[in-house]
Short mmCIF file of N, CA and C in Angstrom, two decimals:
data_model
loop_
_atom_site.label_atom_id
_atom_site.label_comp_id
_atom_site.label_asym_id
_atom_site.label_seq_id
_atom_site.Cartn_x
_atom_site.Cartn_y
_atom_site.Cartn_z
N UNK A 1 0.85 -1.18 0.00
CA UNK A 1 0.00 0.00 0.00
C UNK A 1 0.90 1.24 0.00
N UNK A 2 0.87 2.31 -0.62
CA UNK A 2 1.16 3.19 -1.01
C UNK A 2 1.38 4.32 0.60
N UNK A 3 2.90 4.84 0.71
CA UNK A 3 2.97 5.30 2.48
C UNK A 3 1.93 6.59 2.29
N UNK A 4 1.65 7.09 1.15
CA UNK A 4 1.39 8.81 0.86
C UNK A 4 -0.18 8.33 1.56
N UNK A 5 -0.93 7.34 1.12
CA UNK A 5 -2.65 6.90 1.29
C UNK A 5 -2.84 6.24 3.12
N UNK A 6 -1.69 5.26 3.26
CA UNK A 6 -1.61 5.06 4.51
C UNK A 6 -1.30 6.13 5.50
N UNK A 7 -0.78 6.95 5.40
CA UNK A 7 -0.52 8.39 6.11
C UNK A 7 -2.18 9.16 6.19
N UNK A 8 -2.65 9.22 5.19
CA UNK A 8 -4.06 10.22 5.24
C UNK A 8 -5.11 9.53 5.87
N UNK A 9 -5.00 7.98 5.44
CA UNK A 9 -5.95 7.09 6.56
C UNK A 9 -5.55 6.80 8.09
N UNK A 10 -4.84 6.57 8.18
CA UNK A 10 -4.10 6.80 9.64
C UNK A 10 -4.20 8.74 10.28
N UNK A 11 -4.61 9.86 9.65
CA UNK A 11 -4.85 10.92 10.05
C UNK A 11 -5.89 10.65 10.40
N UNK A 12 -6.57 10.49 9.45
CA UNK A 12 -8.52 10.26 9.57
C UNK A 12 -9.00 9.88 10.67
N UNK A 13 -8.26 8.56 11.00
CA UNK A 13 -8.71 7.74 11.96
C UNK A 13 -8.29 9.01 12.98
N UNK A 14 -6.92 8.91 13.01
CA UNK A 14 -6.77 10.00 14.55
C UNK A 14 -7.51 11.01 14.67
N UNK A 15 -7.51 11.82 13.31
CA UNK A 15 -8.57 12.95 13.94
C UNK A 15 -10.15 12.72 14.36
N UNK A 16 -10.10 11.53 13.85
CA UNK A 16 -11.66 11.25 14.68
C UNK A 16 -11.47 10.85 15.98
N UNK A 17 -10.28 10.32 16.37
CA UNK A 17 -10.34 9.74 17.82
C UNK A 17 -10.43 11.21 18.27
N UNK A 18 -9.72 11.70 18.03
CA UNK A 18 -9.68 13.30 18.82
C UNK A 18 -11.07 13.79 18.62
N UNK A 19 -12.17 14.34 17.80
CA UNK A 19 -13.40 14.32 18.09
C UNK A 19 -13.85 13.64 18.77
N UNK A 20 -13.20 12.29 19.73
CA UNK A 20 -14.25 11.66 19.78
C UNK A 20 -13.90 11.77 21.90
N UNK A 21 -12.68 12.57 21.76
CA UNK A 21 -12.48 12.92 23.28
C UNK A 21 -12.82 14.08 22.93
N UNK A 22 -12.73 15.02 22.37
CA UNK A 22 -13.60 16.04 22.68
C UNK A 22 -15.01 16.34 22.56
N UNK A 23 -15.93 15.12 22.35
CA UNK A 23 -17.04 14.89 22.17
C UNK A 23 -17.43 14.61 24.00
N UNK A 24 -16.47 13.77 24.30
CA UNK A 24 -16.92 13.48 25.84
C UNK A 24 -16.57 14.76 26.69
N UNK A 25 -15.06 15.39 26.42
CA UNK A 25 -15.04 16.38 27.29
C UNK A 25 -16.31 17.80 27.10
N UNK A 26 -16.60 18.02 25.97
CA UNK A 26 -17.44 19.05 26.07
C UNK A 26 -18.90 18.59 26.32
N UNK A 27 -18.93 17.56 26.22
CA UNK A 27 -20.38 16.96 26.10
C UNK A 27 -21.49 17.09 25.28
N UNK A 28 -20.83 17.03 24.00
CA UNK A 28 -21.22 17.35 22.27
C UNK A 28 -22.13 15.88 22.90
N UNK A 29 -22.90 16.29 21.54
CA UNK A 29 -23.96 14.79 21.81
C UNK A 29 -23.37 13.76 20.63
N UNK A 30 -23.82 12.73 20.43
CA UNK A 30 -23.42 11.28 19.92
C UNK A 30 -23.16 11.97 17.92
N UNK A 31 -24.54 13.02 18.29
CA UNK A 31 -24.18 13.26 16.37
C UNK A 31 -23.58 14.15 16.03
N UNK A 32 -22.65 14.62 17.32
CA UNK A 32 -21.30 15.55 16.72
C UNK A 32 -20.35 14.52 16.01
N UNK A 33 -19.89 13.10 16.75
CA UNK A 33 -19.01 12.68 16.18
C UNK A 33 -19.51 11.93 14.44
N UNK A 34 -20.62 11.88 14.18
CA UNK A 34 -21.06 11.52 13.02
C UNK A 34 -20.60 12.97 12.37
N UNK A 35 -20.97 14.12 12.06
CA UNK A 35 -20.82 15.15 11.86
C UNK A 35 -19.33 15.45 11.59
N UNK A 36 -18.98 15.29 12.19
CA UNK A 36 -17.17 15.15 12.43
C UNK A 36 -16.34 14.23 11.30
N UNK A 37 -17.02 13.17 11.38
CA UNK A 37 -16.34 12.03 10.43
C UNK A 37 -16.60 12.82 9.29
N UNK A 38 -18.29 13.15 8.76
CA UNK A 38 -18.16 13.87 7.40
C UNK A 38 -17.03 15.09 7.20
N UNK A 39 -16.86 16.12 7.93
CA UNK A 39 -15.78 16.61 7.81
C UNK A 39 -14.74 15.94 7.21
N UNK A 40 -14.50 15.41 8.50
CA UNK A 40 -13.12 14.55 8.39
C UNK A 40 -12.99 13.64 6.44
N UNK A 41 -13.98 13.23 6.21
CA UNK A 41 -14.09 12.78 4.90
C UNK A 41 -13.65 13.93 3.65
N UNK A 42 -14.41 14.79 4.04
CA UNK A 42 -14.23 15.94 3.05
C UNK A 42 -12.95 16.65 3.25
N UNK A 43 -12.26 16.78 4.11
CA UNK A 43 -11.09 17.70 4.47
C UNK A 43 -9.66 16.70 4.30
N UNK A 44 -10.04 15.07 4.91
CA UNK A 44 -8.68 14.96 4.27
C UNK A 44 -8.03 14.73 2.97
N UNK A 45 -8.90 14.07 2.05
CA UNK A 45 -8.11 13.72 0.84
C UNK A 45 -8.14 14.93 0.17
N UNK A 46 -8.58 16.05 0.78
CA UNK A 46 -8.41 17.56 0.10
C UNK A 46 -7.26 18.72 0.19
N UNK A 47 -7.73 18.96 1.67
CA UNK A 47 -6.60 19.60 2.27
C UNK A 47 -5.40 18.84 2.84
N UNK A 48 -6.11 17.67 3.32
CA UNK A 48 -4.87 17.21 4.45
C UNK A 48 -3.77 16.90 3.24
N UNK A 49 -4.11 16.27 2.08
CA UNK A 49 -3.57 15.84 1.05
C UNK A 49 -2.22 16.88 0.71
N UNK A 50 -2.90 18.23 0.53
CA UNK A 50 -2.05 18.79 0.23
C UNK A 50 -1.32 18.89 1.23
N UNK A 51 -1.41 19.57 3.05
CA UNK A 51 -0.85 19.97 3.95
C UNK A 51 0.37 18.62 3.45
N UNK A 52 0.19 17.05 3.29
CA UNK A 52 1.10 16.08 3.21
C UNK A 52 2.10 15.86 2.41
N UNK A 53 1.26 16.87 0.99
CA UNK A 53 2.27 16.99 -0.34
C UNK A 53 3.24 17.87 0.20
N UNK A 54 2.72 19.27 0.65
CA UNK A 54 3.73 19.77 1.27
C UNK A 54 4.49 19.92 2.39
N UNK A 55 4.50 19.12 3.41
CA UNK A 55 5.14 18.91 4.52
C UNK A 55 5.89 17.45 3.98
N UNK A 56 5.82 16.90 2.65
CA UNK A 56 6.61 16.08 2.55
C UNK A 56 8.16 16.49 1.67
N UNK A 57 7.75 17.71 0.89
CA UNK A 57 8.27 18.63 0.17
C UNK A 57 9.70 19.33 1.05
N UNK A 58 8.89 19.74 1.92
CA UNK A 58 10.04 20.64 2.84
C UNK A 58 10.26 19.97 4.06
N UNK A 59 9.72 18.69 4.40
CA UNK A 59 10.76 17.62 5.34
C UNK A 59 11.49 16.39 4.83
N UNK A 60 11.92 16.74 3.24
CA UNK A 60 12.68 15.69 2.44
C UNK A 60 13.78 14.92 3.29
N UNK A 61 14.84 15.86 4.14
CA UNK A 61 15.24 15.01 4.63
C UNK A 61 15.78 14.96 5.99
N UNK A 62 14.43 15.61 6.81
CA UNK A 62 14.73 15.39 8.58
C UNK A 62 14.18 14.16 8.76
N UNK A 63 14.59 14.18 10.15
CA UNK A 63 14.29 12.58 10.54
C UNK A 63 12.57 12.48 10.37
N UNK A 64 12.41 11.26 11.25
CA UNK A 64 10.57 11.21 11.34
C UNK A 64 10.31 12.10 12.24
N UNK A 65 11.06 12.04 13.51
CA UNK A 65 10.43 13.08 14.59
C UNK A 65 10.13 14.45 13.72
N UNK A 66 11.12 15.14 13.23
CA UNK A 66 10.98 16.47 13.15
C UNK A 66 10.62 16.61 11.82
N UNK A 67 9.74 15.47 11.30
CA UNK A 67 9.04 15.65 9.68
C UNK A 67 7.64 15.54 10.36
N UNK A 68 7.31 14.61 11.39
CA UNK A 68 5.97 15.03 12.35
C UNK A 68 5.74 15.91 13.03
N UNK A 69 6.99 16.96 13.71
CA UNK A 69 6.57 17.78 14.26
C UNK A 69 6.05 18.81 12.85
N UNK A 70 6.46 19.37 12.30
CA UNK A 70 6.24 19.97 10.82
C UNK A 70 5.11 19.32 10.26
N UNK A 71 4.53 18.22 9.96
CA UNK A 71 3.31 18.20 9.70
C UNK A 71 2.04 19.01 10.45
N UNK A 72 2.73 18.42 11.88
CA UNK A 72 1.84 18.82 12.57
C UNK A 72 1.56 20.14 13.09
N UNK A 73 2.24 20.89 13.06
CA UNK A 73 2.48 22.15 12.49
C UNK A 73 1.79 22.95 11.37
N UNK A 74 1.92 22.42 10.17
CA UNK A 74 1.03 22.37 8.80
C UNK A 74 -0.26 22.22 8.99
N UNK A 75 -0.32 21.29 9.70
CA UNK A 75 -2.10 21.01 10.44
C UNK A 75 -3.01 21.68 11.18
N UNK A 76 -1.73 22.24 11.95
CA UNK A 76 -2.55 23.01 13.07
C UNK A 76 -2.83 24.40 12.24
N UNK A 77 -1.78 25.25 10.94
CA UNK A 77 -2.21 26.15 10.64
C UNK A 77 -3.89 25.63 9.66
N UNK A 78 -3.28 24.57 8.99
CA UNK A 78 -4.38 24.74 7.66
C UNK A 78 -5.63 24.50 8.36
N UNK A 79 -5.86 23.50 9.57
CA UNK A 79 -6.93 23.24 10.18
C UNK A 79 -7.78 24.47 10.88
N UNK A 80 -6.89 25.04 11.18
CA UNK A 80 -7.44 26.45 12.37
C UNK A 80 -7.83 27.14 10.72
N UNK A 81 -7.28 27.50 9.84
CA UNK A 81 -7.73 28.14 8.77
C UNK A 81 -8.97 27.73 8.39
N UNK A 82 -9.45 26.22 8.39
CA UNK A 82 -10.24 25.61 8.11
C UNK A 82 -11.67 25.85 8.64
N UNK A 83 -11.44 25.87 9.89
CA UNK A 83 -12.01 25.70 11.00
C UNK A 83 -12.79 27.13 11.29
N UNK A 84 -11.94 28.34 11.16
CA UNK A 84 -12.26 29.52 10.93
C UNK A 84 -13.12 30.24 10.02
N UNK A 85 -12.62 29.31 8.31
CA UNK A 85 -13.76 29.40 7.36
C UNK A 85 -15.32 29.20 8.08
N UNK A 86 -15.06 27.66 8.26
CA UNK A 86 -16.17 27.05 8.96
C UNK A 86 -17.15 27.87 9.51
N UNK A 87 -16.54 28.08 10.37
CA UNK A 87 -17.33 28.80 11.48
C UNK A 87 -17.67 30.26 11.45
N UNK A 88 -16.37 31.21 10.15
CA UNK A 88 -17.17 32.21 9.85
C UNK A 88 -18.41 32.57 8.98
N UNK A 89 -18.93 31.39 8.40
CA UNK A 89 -20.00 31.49 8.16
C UNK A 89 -21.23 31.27 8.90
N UNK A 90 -21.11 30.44 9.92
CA UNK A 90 -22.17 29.95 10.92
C UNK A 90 -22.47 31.44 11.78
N UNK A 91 -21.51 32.14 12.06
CA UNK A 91 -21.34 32.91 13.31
C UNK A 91 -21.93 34.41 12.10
N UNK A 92 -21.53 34.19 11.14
CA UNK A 92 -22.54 35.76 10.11
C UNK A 92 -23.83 35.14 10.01
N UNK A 93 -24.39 34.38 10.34
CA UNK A 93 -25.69 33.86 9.95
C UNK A 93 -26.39 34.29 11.74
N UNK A 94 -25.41 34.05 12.65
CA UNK A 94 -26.01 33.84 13.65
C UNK A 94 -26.20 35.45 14.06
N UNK A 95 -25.23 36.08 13.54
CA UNK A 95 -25.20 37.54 13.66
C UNK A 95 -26.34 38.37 12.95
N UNK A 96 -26.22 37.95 11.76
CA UNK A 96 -28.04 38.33 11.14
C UNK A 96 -29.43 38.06 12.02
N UNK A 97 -29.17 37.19 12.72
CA UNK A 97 -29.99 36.57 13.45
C UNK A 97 -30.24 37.37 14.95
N UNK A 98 -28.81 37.88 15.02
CA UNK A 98 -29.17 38.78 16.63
C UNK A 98 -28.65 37.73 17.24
N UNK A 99 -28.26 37.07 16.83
CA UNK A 99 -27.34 36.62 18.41
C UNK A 99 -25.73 36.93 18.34
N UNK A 100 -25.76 36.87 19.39
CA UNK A 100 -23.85 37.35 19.24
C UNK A 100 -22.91 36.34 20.06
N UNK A 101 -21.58 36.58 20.41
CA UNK A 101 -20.62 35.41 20.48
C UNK A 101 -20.33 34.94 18.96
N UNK A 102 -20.38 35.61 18.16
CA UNK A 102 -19.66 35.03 16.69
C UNK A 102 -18.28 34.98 16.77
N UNK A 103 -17.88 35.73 17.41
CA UNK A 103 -16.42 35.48 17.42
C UNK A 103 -15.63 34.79 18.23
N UNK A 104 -16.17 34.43 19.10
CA UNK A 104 -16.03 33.34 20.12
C UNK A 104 -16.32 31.81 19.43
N UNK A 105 -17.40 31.68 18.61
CA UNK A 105 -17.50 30.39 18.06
C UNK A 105 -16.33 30.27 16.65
N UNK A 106 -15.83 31.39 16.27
CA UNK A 106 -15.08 31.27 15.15
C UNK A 106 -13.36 31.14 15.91
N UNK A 107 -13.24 31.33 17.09
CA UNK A 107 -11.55 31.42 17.67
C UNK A 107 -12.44 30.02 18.00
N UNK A 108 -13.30 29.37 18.60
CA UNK A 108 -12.98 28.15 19.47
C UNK A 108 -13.06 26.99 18.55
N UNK A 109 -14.02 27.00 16.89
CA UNK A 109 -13.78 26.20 16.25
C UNK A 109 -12.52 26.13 15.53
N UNK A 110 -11.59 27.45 15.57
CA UNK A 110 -10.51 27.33 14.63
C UNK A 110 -9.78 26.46 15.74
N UNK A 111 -9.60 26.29 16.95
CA UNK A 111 -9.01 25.68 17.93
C UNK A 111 -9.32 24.41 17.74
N UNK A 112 -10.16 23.95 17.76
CA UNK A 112 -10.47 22.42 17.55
C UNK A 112 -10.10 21.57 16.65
N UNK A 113 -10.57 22.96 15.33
CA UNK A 113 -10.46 21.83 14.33
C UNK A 113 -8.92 22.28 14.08
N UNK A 114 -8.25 23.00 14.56
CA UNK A 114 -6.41 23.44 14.52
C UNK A 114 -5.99 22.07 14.87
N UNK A 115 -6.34 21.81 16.02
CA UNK A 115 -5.49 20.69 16.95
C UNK A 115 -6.19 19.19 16.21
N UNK A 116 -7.56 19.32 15.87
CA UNK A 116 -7.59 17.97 15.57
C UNK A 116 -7.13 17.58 14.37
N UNK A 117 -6.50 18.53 13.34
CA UNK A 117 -5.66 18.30 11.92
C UNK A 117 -4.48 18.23 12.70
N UNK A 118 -3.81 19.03 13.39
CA UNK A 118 -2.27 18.57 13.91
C UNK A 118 -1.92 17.79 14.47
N UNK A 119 -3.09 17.02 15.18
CA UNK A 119 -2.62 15.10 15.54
C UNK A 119 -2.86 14.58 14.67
N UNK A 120 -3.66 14.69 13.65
CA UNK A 120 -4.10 14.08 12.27
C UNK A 120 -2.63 14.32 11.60
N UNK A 121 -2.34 14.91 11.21
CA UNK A 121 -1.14 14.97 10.22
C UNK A 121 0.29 14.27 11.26
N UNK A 122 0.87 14.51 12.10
CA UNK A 122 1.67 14.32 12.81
C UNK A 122 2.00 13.11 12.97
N UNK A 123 0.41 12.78 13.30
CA UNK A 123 0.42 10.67 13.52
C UNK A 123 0.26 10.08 12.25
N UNK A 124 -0.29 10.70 11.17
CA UNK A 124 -0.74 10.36 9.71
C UNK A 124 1.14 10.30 9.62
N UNK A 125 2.12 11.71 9.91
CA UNK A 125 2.85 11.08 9.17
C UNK A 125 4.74 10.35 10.31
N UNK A 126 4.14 9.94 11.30
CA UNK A 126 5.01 9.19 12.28
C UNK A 126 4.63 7.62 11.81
N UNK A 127 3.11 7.20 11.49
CA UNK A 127 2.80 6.49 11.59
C UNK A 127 2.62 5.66 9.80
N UNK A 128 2.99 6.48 8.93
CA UNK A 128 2.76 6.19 7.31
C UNK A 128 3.56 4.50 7.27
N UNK A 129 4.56 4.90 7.69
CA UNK A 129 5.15 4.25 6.64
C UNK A 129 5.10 2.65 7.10
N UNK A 130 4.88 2.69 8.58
CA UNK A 130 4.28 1.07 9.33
C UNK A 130 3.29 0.66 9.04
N UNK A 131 2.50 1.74 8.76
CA UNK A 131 0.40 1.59 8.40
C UNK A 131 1.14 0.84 6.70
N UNK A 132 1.96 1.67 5.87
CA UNK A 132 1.70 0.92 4.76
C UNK A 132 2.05 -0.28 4.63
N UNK A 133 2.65 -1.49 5.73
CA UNK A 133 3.03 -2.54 5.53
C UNK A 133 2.01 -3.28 6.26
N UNK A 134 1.20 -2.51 6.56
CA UNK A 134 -0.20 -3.28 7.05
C UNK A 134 -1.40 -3.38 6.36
N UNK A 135 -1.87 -2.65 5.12
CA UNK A 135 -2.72 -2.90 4.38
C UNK A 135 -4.70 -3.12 5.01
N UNK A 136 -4.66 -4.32 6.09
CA UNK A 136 -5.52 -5.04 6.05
C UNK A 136 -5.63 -3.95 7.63
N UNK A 137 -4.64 -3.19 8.06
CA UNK A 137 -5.10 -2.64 9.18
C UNK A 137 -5.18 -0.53 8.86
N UNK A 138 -5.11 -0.19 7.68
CA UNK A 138 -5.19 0.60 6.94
C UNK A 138 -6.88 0.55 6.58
N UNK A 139 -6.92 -0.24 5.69
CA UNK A 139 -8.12 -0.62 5.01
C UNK A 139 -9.62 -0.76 6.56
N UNK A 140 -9.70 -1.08 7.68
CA UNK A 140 -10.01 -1.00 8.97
C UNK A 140 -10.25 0.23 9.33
N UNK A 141 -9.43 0.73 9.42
CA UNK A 141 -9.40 2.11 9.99
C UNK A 141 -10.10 2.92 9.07
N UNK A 142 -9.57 2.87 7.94
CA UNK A 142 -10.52 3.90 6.57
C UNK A 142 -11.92 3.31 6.53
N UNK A 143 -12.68 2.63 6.64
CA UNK A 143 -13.78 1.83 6.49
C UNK A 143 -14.63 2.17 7.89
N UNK A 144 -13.78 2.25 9.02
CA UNK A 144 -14.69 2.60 10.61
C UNK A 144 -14.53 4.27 10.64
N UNK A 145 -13.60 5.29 9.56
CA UNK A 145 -14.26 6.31 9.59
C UNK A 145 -14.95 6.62 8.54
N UNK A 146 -15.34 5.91 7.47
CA UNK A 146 -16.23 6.04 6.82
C UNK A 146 -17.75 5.18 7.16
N UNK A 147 -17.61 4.49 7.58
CA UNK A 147 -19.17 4.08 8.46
C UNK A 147 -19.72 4.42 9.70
N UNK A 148 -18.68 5.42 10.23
CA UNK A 148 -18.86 6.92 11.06
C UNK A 148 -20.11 7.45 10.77
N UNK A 149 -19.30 8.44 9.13
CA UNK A 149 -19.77 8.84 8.64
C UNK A 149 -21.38 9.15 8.17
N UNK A 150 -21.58 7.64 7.46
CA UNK A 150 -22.49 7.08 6.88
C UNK A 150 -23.81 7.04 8.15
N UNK A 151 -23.26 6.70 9.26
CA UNK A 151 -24.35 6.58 10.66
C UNK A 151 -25.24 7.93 11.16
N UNK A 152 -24.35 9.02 9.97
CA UNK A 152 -24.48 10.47 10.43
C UNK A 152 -25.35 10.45 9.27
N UNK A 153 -25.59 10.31 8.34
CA UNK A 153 -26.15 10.42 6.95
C UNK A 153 -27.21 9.65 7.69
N UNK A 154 -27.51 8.41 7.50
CA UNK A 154 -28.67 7.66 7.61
C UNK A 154 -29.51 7.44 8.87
N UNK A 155 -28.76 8.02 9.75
CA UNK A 155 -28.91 7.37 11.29
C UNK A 155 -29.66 9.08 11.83
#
């Protein structure tokens, strides 16, 4: 299996584990983490993809530690960027609306979803190149966050 695909499925998975403690610590209900996985579907083979093209670009040749710290790094900006989009649209809607704290929901989602791309990328890429000699435990992991997903769609 290919280390570049085992790296983005091995993010996936992590960044859902990380939704899935911050689902208990804040006390999000059961269909945040469905909610989450779709994200997570849509954001990695997109962005994370690239954050990987290029954190593989400009950590050609540090070790693993300090090619994960630099992913994860990459993650935490593109995610908080992400995250910020996100949420600056929710928080102008909510503002039309008369309620306020928009900017409070746009710093605390760029926080979340910051940190949950920078264990995503970090472990996506500490963890690539063992995930790709595993295949059958790759293929597992991509499949339980995509029937996440799917539980959020149908469920």
């Amino acid at each position: 299996m290919p280390v570049f695909l085992a790296g983005l499925v091995v993010a996936a998975a992590a960044m859902l584990g990380v939704q899935v403690l911050y689902m208990v610590v804040s006390g999000a209900p059961p269909a945040w983490l469905a909610f989450a996985a779709l994200l997570v579907l849509v954001s990695v083979p997109t962005a994370g993809a690239a954050v990987a093209w290029l954190g593989t670009r400009v950590t050609r040749d540090a070790s693993d530690r300090r090619a994960a710290l630099v992913f994860a790094g990459l993650g935490l900006v593109a995610g908080a960027l992400w995250g910020s989009l996100l949420a600056g649209g929710l928080a102008r809607q909510l503002a039309d609306a008369g309620a306020s704290g928009g900017g409070a929901l746009v710093a605390g989602a760029a926080a979340v979803v910051g940190v949950t791309a920078a264990v995503g990328a970090g472990l996506g890429r500490l963890a690539a190149r063992e995930a790709s000699d595993r295949p059958l435990l790759v293929v597992v992991l991509g499949v339980a966050v995509v029937l996440v997903a799917l539980l959020g769609l149908v469920g």
